[in-house]
mmCIF file of C-alpha atoms in Angstrom:
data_model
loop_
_atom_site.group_PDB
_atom_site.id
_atom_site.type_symbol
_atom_site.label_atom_id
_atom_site.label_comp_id
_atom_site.label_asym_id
_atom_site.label_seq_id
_atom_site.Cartn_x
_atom_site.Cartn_y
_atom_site.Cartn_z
ATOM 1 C CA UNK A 523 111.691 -149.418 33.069
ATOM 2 C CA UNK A 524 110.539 -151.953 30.779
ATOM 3 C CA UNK A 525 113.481 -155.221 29.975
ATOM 4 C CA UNK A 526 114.664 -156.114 26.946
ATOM 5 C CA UNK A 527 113.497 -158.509 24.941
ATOM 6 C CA UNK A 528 116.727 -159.883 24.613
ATOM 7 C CA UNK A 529 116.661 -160.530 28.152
ATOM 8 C CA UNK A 530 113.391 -161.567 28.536
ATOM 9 C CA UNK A 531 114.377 -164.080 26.295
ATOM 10 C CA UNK A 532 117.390 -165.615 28.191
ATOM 11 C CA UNK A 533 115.299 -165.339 31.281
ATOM 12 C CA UNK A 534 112.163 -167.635 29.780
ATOM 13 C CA UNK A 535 115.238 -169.724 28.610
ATOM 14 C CA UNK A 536 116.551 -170.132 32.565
ATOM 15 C CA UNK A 537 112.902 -170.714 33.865
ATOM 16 C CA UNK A 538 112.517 -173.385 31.279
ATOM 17 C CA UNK A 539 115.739 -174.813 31.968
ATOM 18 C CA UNK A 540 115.036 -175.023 35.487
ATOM 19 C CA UNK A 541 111.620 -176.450 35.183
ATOM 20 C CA UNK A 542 113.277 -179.177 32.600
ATOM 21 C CA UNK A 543 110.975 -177.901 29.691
ATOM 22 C CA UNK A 544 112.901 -179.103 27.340
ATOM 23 C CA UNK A 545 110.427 -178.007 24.464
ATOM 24 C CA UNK A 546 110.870 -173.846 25.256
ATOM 25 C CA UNK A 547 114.465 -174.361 25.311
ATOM 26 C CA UNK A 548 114.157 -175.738 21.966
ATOM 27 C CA UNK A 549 111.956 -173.437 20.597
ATOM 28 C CA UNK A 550 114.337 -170.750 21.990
ATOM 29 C CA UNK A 551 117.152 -171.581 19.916
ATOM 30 C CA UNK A 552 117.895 -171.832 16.111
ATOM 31 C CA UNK A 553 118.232 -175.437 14.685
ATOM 32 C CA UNK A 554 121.891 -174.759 14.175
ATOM 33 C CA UNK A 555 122.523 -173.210 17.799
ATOM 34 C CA UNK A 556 126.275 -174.046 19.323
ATOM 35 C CA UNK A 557 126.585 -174.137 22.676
ATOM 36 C CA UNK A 558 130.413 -174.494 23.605
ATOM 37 C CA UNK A 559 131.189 -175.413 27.102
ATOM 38 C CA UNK A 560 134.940 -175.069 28.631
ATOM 39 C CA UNK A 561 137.732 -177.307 30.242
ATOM 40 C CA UNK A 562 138.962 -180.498 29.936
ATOM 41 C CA UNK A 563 135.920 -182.581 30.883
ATOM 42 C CA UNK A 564 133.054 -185.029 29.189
ATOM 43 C CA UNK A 565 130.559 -182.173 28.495
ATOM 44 C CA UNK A 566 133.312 -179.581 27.420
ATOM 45 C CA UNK A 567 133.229 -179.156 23.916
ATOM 46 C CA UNK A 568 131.129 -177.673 20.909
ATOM 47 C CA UNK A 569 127.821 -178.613 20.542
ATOM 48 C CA UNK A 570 126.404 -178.151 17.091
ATOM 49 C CA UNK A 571 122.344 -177.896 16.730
ATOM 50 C CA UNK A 572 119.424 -177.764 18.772
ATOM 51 C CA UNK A 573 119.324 -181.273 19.423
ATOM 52 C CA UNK A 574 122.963 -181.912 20.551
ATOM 53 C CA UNK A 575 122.267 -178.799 22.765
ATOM 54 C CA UNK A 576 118.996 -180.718 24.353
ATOM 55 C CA UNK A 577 120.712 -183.649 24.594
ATOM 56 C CA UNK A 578 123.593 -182.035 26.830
ATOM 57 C CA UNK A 579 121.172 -180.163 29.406
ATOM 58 C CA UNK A 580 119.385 -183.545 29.750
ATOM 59 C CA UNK A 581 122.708 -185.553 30.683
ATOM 60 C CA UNK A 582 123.210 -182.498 32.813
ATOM 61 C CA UNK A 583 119.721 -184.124 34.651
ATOM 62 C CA UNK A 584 121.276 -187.396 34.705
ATOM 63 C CA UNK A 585 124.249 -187.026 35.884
ATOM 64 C CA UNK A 586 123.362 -184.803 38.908
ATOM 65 C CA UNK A 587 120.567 -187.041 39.714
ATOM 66 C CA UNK A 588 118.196 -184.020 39.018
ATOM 67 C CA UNK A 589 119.946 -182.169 41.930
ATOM 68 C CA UNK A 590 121.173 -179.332 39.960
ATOM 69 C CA UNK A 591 119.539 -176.054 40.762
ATOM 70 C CA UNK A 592 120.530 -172.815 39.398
ATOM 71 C CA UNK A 593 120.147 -169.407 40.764
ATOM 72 C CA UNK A 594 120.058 -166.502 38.275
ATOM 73 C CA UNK A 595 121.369 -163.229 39.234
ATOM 74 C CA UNK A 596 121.432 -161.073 36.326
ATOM 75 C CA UNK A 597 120.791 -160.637 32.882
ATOM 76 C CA UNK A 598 122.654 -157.774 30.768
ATOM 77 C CA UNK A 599 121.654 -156.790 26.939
ATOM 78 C CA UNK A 600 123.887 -154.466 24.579
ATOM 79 C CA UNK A 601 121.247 -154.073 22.262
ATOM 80 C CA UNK A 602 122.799 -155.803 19.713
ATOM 81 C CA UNK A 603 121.713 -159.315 19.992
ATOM 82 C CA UNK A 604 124.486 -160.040 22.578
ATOM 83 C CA UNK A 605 122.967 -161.039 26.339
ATOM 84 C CA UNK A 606 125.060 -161.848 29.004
ATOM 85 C CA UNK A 607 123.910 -163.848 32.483
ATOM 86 C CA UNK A 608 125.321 -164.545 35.787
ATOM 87 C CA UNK A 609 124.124 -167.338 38.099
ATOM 88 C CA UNK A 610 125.451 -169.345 40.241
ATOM 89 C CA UNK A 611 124.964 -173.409 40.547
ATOM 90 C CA UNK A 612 124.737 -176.624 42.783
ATOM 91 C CA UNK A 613 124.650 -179.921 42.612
ATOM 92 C CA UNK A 614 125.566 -183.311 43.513
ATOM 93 C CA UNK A 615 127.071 -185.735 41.571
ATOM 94 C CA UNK A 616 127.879 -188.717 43.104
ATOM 95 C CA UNK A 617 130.154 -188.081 46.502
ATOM 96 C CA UNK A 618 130.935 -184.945 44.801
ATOM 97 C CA UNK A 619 129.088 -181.824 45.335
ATOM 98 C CA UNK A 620 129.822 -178.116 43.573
ATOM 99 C CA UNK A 621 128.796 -174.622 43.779
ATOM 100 C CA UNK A 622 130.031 -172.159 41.617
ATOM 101 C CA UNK A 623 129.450 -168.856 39.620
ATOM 102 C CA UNK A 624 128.994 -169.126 36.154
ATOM 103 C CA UNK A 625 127.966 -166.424 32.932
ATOM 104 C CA UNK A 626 126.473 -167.364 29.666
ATOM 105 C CA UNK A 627 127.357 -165.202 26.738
ATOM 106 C CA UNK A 628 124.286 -165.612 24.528
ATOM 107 C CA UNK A 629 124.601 -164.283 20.531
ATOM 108 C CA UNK A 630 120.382 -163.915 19.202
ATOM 109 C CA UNK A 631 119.278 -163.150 15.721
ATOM 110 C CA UNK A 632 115.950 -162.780 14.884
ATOM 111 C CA UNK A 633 114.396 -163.173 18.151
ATOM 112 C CA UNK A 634 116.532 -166.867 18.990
ATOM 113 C CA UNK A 635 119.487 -167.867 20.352
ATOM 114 C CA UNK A 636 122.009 -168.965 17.858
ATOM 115 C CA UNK A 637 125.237 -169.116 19.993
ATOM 116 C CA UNK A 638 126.084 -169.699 23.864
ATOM 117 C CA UNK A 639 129.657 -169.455 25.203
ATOM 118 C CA UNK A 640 129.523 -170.773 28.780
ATOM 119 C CA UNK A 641 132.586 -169.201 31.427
ATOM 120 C CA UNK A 642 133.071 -170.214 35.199
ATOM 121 C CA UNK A 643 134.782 -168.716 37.564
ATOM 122 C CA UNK A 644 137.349 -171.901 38.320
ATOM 123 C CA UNK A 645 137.835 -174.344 35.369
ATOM 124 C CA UNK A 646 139.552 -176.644 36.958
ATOM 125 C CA UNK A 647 136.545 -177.165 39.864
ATOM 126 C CA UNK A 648 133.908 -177.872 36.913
ATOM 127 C CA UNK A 649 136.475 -180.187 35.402
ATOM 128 C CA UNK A 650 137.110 -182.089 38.708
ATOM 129 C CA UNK A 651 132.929 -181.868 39.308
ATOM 130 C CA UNK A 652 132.442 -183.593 35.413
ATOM 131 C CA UNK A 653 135.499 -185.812 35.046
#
């Protein structure tokens, strides 16, 4: 059984993202990508292009002190340019540590991400982890 490309996309986008190549991710995405994160914290929000999307996974680095490490554990297509993923993550930041599931809810036209909705499974955890 062969995957989608769909998902083969999302999954080059997680092994760049892990590896910090920042250049895949980008070439992954549409110059007017949003990624909108949830809660009540710093990096919750809606960010609008390529660039501000970059930016954000690259404070992600900083902030954790380039302890963040995420472990992907699936990848589901509809076959209609809508992927969803499920991994979980940990890091450190600071005297505070976290390790939590969380899905991506990707939207892909033309072979490129155009729109990621991020969910967690405990909001108020990420917001205590960020804040």
């Amino acid at each position: 059984m062969s995957e989608h490309p769909d998902c083969a996309l999302v999954r080059q986008g997680y092994t760049a993202f892990v590896s910090g190549d920042m250049e895949t991710l980008g070439n992954l995405m549409t110059a007017d990508a949003v990624y909108h994160v949830p809660g009540h914290n710093p990096l919750s929000g809606h960010h609008k292009g390529r660039e501000a999307i970059l930016d954000l996974f690259r404070r992600m680095g900083r902030e954790t002190d380039g302890t963040m490490q995420i472990q992907l554990e699936a990848v589901l297509a509809d076959g209609r340019g809508h992927v969803m993923s499920f991994h979980t993550v940990r890091a450190d930041r600071g005297d505070r540590g976290i390790e939590i599931r969380d899905g991506l809810f990707f939207t892909i036209v033309g072979g490129k991400v155009t729109d990621i909705d991020e969910c967690t499974e405990d909001l108020d955890e990420v917001d205590a982890f960020w804040s």
